[in-house]
Amino acid sequence: MASALLAHDIHLVGRSFKYHRPRGIVTAGSEEPNALIGIRRGDGREEPNTRATLQEVYEGLETVSQNRWPSLRFDVGAVNDRLARLIPAGFYYKTFMWPRSFWRTVYEPLIRRAAGLGTAPTAPDPDRYAARYHHTDVLVVGAGPAGLAAALAAARSGATVTLCEETAELGGSLLLSPQLKIDGKEPAAFLAETNATLAQSGVKTLCRTTAIGYDHQNMVNLVERVSDHLASPPNGAPRERLWRVRAKHVVLAQGALERPLLFDGNDRPGVMLAGAALTYLHRYGVAVGRRPCVVTCHDSAYRTAFDLHDAGMTVGALVDGRGAISPSLMKGAAERGIRVIPGARPLATGGRLRVRALTVESDMGRETLPCDTLLMSGGWTPSVHLFSHTKGALTFQDGAFLPKTTGEACEVAGASRGLWGVGTALDDGDRAGVAAASAVGLTVSPHAYSLHGEREETGHSGQPIGQGRKVFTDFQNDVTQKDIRLAVREGMRSVEHVKRYTTNGMATDQGKLSNINALQVAADALGMSPPEVGLTTFRPPYTPTTFGTIANYRRGAGFEVTRKTPIDAWAEEEGAVFEPVSLWRRARYFPRAGETMAAALSRECRTTRRAVGIFDASTLGKIEVVGPDAAEFLNRLYTNPLLKLAPGRCRYCLLLGEDGFIRDDGIVARLGEDRFHVTTTTGGASHVLSKMEDYLQTEWPDLKVWLTSTTEEYVAIALNGPDARRTLKPLVEGLDLSPQSFPHMSVASCQVAGVPARLFRVSFTGEVGFEINVPARSGLKVWHALLQAGAPYGITPYGTEAMHLMRAEKGYIIVGQDTDGTMTPEDMGLAWAIGRKKADFVGLRGLMRPDLVKEGRRQFVGLLTEDPGTVLEEGAQVVADPLKPLPLPMIGHVTSAYFSDAVGRSIALAVIENGCSRLGETIYLPMADAFHAATIVAPAFYDPAGERLNG
């Protein structure tokens, strides 16, 4: 799009953020700060802030300029430029403070209207986005000469190679060097042969793909623009795809970014980078101007001037800030009749909506040079952004930060590490590819490239700091060198503070063009060297990334994945009412025709208590802990003593945080000497597994233990009630289910309905209970078999609501409902679960904190309301005396409340200050209608002795 605009001699493309100054195209890549446009793709597809330098043109594409009103040429917001002295850097920290009443009514609306660049679309995004995981031996980022050579070398070794390139075609600077001969071939022929070789070698080549982030363990995130360049994308094709690439070795060959120069008016439309002009000339056949002038302090700008002249443009002058210039460059300029002004510095530009003149100063004095385009080159900055994402160390050399060391399996090649020239890049890329192949255990011989026709070019040689009223360092955010110096004067010494005070480098280009220039200005103001001042932190993403790509499949129905058990379809057919629990859909209750929720709940609980109930418990987290040190590992992790837990036995266990507060609970079952089956709460499964992995890798790496999540491997079916044993017994092979042979808290392997199973004698209802774990593929078969076997006893399925009620009748806790992240085992009446003789476990030191053992902590108790029919509100606050003056001190709150048929009245669970020592006291609960009185009791309302459990 940028080349199309320039081909029509359009340089004015937008307005800057703060001052609304006219701005033009500066670059030819993703570092572009100015040429941000709004695009319409048809069918309601809109997007703001698209870089014109990346958006490919197709028939029907509509584009619009941004951040201007009423028009681009006449923008009322440009009055801010006249008021620049009143709104310097950091003005927002000092204004809008008084009067305070103006904030909501005046200041905030004004700021909101002024904020932003483009206009966000209001319609839902109709595009699709995708994501994919990919594994490769070698990932090469960048397909310039260094990247291509690296990919070729790695591919020759037999390694699997993935090559990504941000633009639409491979080649990089090779596309800008038609005069070269590489191994005797012109660049076009060399690239055609390279493409064929890469394809034959199985290299996965991804064009239009940007590496946006480099994470630990060589995980690199790529964004592929799949159909942004197509007028009619194929049916079902995503607009963009996020690649999560795990590579054994990475080669970073991202090249370098050209720096702008600092002089008054360096932001006018028509002022652009010399390298960008070369790109538009050779890749798109576009002349950026008819009479350009070139201002530089680097050799590469001479190449631009020469090629523009050879293409028919009149180069007005070549202004070089250096006094000593290579004789060969001077000779090339003389042969073309291009005037070179050495030792000169640009002072200012002229023109309003387009640059018309350049004023320079040299030993011969000042003069004004007419021009319609001004091309600048302040040298090149190696692109070290991805390298820095890995916390790689940088070193400052020859005016640039270069890669030094990194903890990742990574090579940096070519201009990314300060090596200039196509020949050097090819050789260095080949070296990096050979090194990458070697790192993955393969060998390959290096290739010696022969190069002819390469022009002389050196590395960065530094640039003078310009003076003037409007010398911009950050074009998009309107940050000038005066703003940088003001920040230093006002006490900003850290480069990070300067950045935030001025907003330099905080625009959508992430400081790609501005950071080094601003750093040099800050260093000059501080009287320090750039390394002493430091460099701001590079953070992903490397370029702005759409929310659609980041979300990819997680939108609409897929935004929060609904997990379903193999029993879910049966429950739906039976008319179950569902509720979300963590990421799972669970049956809450099973109403029959005409039944209310209360009636269904009463029936499910009554049948389970009197006969037998069946419950889908598959959502419970399940973790297999295996290894010779498995018992020691779990003994350190959980509060309970587990070293002497016998095979075939289970134990209810608590998991604490380091702070001593309850994080999760579950059953730990020992299947063998070195194998445990650990259950967790439904919502805590991933957290507990992550916690286990964390401790195993960081605290106890010496333990020989392997962890495997088996949550979805097994369907877990809970069978509870007096007739549970009679229901299950005919289906079990290889196990005696009598209370003597298979008592409460036992586990064994057997067959249930002909399916291999793990059978647990556990209960969360207080009745005789069994939990049958069978492979997920056989879960529905076993479920139907149990229903058929239990039919003579009136078996009924029950849901989570009945499960919650029955466990509350027994005083069993639910972590996250009866606990709030600040409760200890002692608070919850579970001190018996702490192994007092254990030397250590996670959370032991936390439990010793004075505030966790002091008087007055809230403790877990039961409540019986004065009116047996009143069901308290969960979350209702508890007060000791309702007659005290307001505000009433709250001494606790209700955690669970139900009406219980088994108890014959309402029941509630609560946490109350010193609750265990206040049994029998009357407390009060303010609710919407009135204060309700209740008596504090023990939390076990039903069968407190546990006689039914052990039947």
PDB file of N, CA and C in Angstrom, residues 260-294:
ATOM      1  N   PRO A 260      16.927   6.982  11.806  1.00  0.00           N
ATOM      2  CA  PRO A 260      16.730   8.348  11.310  1.00  0.00           C
ATOM      3  C   PRO A 260      17.833   9.262  11.833  1.00  0.00           C
ATOM      4  N   LEU A 261      17.981  10.405  11.223  1.00  0.00           N
ATOM      5  CA  LEU A 261      18.897  11.433  11.707  1.00  0.00           C
ATOM      6  C   LEU A 261      18.114  12.484  12.491  1.00  0.00           C
ATOM      7  N   LEU A 262      18.836  13.213  13.322  1.00  0.00           N
ATOM      8  CA  LEU A 262      18.209  14.216  14.186  1.00  0.00           C
ATOM      9  C   LEU A 262      18.509  15.608  13.647  1.00  0.00           C
ATOM     10  N   PHE A 263      17.460  16.299  13.179  1.00  0.00           N
ATOM     11  CA  PHE A 263      17.588  17.687  12.738  1.00  0.00           C
ATOM     12  C   PHE A 263      16.200  18.310  12.769  1.00  0.00           C
ATOM     13  N   ASP A 264      16.148  19.607  12.765  1.00  0.00           N
ATOM     14  CA  ASP A 264      14.889  20.338  12.870  1.00  0.00           C
ATOM     15  C   ASP A 264      14.007  20.023  11.656  1.00  0.00           C
ATOM     16  N   GLY A 265      12.768  19.552  11.945  1.00  0.00           N
ATOM     17  CA  GLY A 265      11.851  19.242  10.857  1.00  0.00           C
ATOM     18  C   GLY A 265      12.105  17.892  10.217  1.00  0.00           C
ATOM     19  N   ASN A 266      12.727  16.973  10.959  1.00  0.00           N
ATOM     20  CA  ASN A 266      13.025  15.656  10.373  1.00  0.00           C
ATOM     21  C   ASN A 266      11.789  14.773  10.247  1.00  0.00           C
ATOM     22  N   ASP A 267      10.613  15.323  10.592  1.00  0.00           N
ATOM     23  CA  ASP A 267       9.389  14.527  10.553  1.00  0.00           C
ATOM     24  C   ASP A 267       8.486  14.891   9.385  1.00  0.00           C
ATOM     25  N   ARG A 268       8.895  15.832   8.526  1.00  0.00           N
ATOM     26  CA  ARG A 268       7.993  16.278   7.460  1.00  0.00           C
ATOM     27  C   ARG A 268       7.714  15.151   6.464  1.00  0.00           C
ATOM     28  N   PRO A 269       6.506  15.139   5.868  1.00  0.00           N
ATOM     29  CA  PRO A 269       6.256  14.186   4.786  1.00  0.00           C
ATOM     30  C   PRO A 269       7.294  14.372   3.677  1.00  0.00           C
ATOM     31  N   GLY A 270       7.797  13.274   3.179  1.00  0.00           N
ATOM     32  CA  GLY A 270       8.855  13.312   2.181  1.00  0.00           C
ATOM     33  C   GLY A 270      10.217  13.046   2.777  1.00  0.00           C
ATOM     34  N   VAL A 271      10.343  13.152   4.108  1.00  0.00           N
ATOM     35  CA  VAL A 271      11.593  12.781   4.776  1.00  0.00           C
ATOM     36  C   VAL A 271      11.483  11.304   5.138  1.00  0.00           C
ATOM     37  N   MET A 272      12.350  10.487   4.568  1.00  0.00           N
ATOM     38  CA  MET A 272      12.257   9.045   4.799  1.00  0.00           C
ATOM     39  C   MET A 272      13.645   8.428   4.840  1.00  0.00           C
ATOM     40  N   LEU A 273      13.709   7.175   5.196  1.00  0.00           N
ATOM     41  CA  LEU A 273      14.988   6.486   5.300  1.00  0.00           C
ATOM     42  C   LEU A 273      15.529   6.149   3.915  1.00  0.00           C
ATOM     43  N   ALA A 274      16.832   6.270   3.786  1.00  0.00           N
ATOM     44  CA  ALA A 274      17.455   5.983   2.495  1.00  0.00           C
ATOM     45  C   ALA A 274      17.246   4.530   2.098  1.00  0.00           C
ATOM     46  N   GLY A 275      17.348   3.620   3.058  1.00  0.00           N
ATOM     47  CA  GLY A 275      17.148   2.207   2.748  1.00  0.00           C
ATOM     48  C   GLY A 275      15.739   1.916   2.275  1.00  0.00           C
ATOM     49  N   ALA A 276      14.758   2.666   2.792  1.00  0.00           N
ATOM     50  CA  ALA A 276      13.377   2.481   2.353  1.00  0.00           C
ATOM     51  C   ALA A 276      13.221   2.886   0.893  1.00  0.00           C
ATOM     52  N   ALA A 277      13.849   3.995   0.521  1.00  0.00           N
ATOM     53  CA  ALA A 277      13.788   4.442  -0.876  1.00  0.00           C
ATOM     54  C   ALA A 277      14.380   3.389  -1.802  1.00  0.00           C
ATOM     55  N   LEU A 278      15.463   2.742  -1.366  1.00  0.00           N
ATOM     56  CA  LEU A 278      16.088   1.680  -2.162  1.00  0.00           C
ATOM     57  C   LEU A 278      15.139   0.495  -2.301  1.00  0.00           C
ATOM     58  N   THR A 279      14.426   0.168  -1.228  1.00  0.00           N
ATOM     59  CA  THR A 279      13.461  -0.940  -1.271  1.00  0.00           C
ATOM     60  C   THR A 279      12.334  -0.630  -2.249  1.00  0.00           C
ATOM     61  N   TYR A 280      11.770   0.576  -2.173  1.00  0.00           N
ATOM     62  CA  TYR A 280      10.680   0.918  -3.085  1.00  0.00           C
ATOM     63  C   TYR A 280      11.150   0.911  -4.535  1.00  0.00           C
ATOM     64  N   LEU A 281      12.391   1.281  -4.753  1.00  0.00           N
ATOM     65  CA  LEU A 281      12.919   1.303  -6.114  1.00  0.00           C
ATOM     66  C   LEU A 281      13.055  -0.104  -6.682  1.00  0.00           C
ATOM     67  N   HIS A 282      13.739  -0.981  -5.935  1.00  0.00           N
ATOM     68  CA  HIS A 282      14.090  -2.290  -6.491  1.00  0.00           C
ATOM     69  C   HIS A 282      12.991  -3.343  -6.326  1.00  0.00           C
ATOM     70  N   ARG A 283      12.174  -3.249  -5.281  1.00  0.00           N
ATOM     71  CA  ARG A 283      11.153  -4.277  -5.084  1.00  0.00           C
ATOM     72  C   ARG A 283       9.827  -3.914  -5.721  1.00  0.00           C
ATOM     73  N   TYR A 284       9.552  -2.596  -5.840  1.00  0.00           N
ATOM     74  CA  TYR A 284       8.248  -2.184  -6.344  1.00  0.00           C
ATOM     75  C   TYR A 284       8.330  -1.292  -7.587  1.00  0.00           C
ATOM     76  N   GLY A 285       9.539  -0.939  -7.999  1.00  0.00           N
ATOM     77  CA  GLY A 285       9.691  -0.093  -9.176  1.00  0.00           C
ATOM     78  C   GLY A 285       9.131   1.293  -8.985  1.00  0.00           C
ATOM     79  N   VAL A 286       9.250   1.845  -7.779  1.00  0.00           N
ATOM     80  CA  VAL A 286       8.655   3.134  -7.452  1.00  0.00           C
ATOM     81  C   VAL A 286       9.749   4.139  -7.123  1.00  0.00           C
ATOM     82  N   ALA A 287       9.686   5.308  -7.755  1.00  0.00           N
ATOM     83  CA  ALA A 287      10.575   6.413  -7.420  1.00  0.00           C
ATOM     84  C   ALA A 287       9.908   7.247  -6.337  1.00  0.00           C
ATOM     85  N   VAL A 288      10.573   7.407  -5.203  1.00  0.00           N
ATOM     86  CA  VAL A 288       9.954   8.124  -4.091  1.00  0.00           C
ATOM     87  C   VAL A 288       9.958   9.630  -4.315  1.00  0.00           C
ATOM     88  N   GLY A 289      10.687  10.118  -5.293  1.00  0.00           N
ATOM     89  CA  GLY A 289      10.719  11.541  -5.599  1.00  0.00           C
ATOM     90  C   GLY A 289      11.485  11.772  -6.885  1.00  0.00           C
ATOM     91  N   ARG A 290      11.358  12.959  -7.432  1.00  0.00           N
ATOM     92  CA  ARG A 290      12.075  13.275  -8.668  1.00  0.00           C
ATOM     93  C   ARG A 290      13.391  13.984  -8.394  1.00  0.00           C
ATOM     94  N   ARG A 291      13.452  14.730  -7.293  1.00  0.00           N
ATOM     95  CA  ARG A 291      14.684  15.452  -6.960  1.00  0.00           C
ATOM     96  C   ARG A 291      14.992  15.215  -5.481  1.00  0.00           C
ATOM     97  N   PRO A 292      15.488  14.047  -5.149  1.00  0.00           N
ATOM     98  CA  PRO A 292      15.805  13.768  -3.742  1.00  0.00           C
ATOM     99  C   PRO A 292      17.147  14.345  -3.343  1.00  0.00           C
ATOM    100  N   CYS A 293      17.267  14.681  -2.094  1.00  0.00           N
ATOM    101  CA  CYS A 293      18.559  14.946  -1.464  1.00  0.00           C
ATOM    102  C   CYS A 293      18.800  13.841  -0.447  1.00  0.00           C
ATOM    103  N   VAL A 294      20.059  13.562  -0.177  1.00  0.00           N
ATOM    104  CA  VAL A 294      20.426  12.503   0.756  1.00  0.00           C
ATOM    105  C   VAL A 294      21.280  13.103   1.855  1.00  0.00           C
TER     106      VAL A 294
END
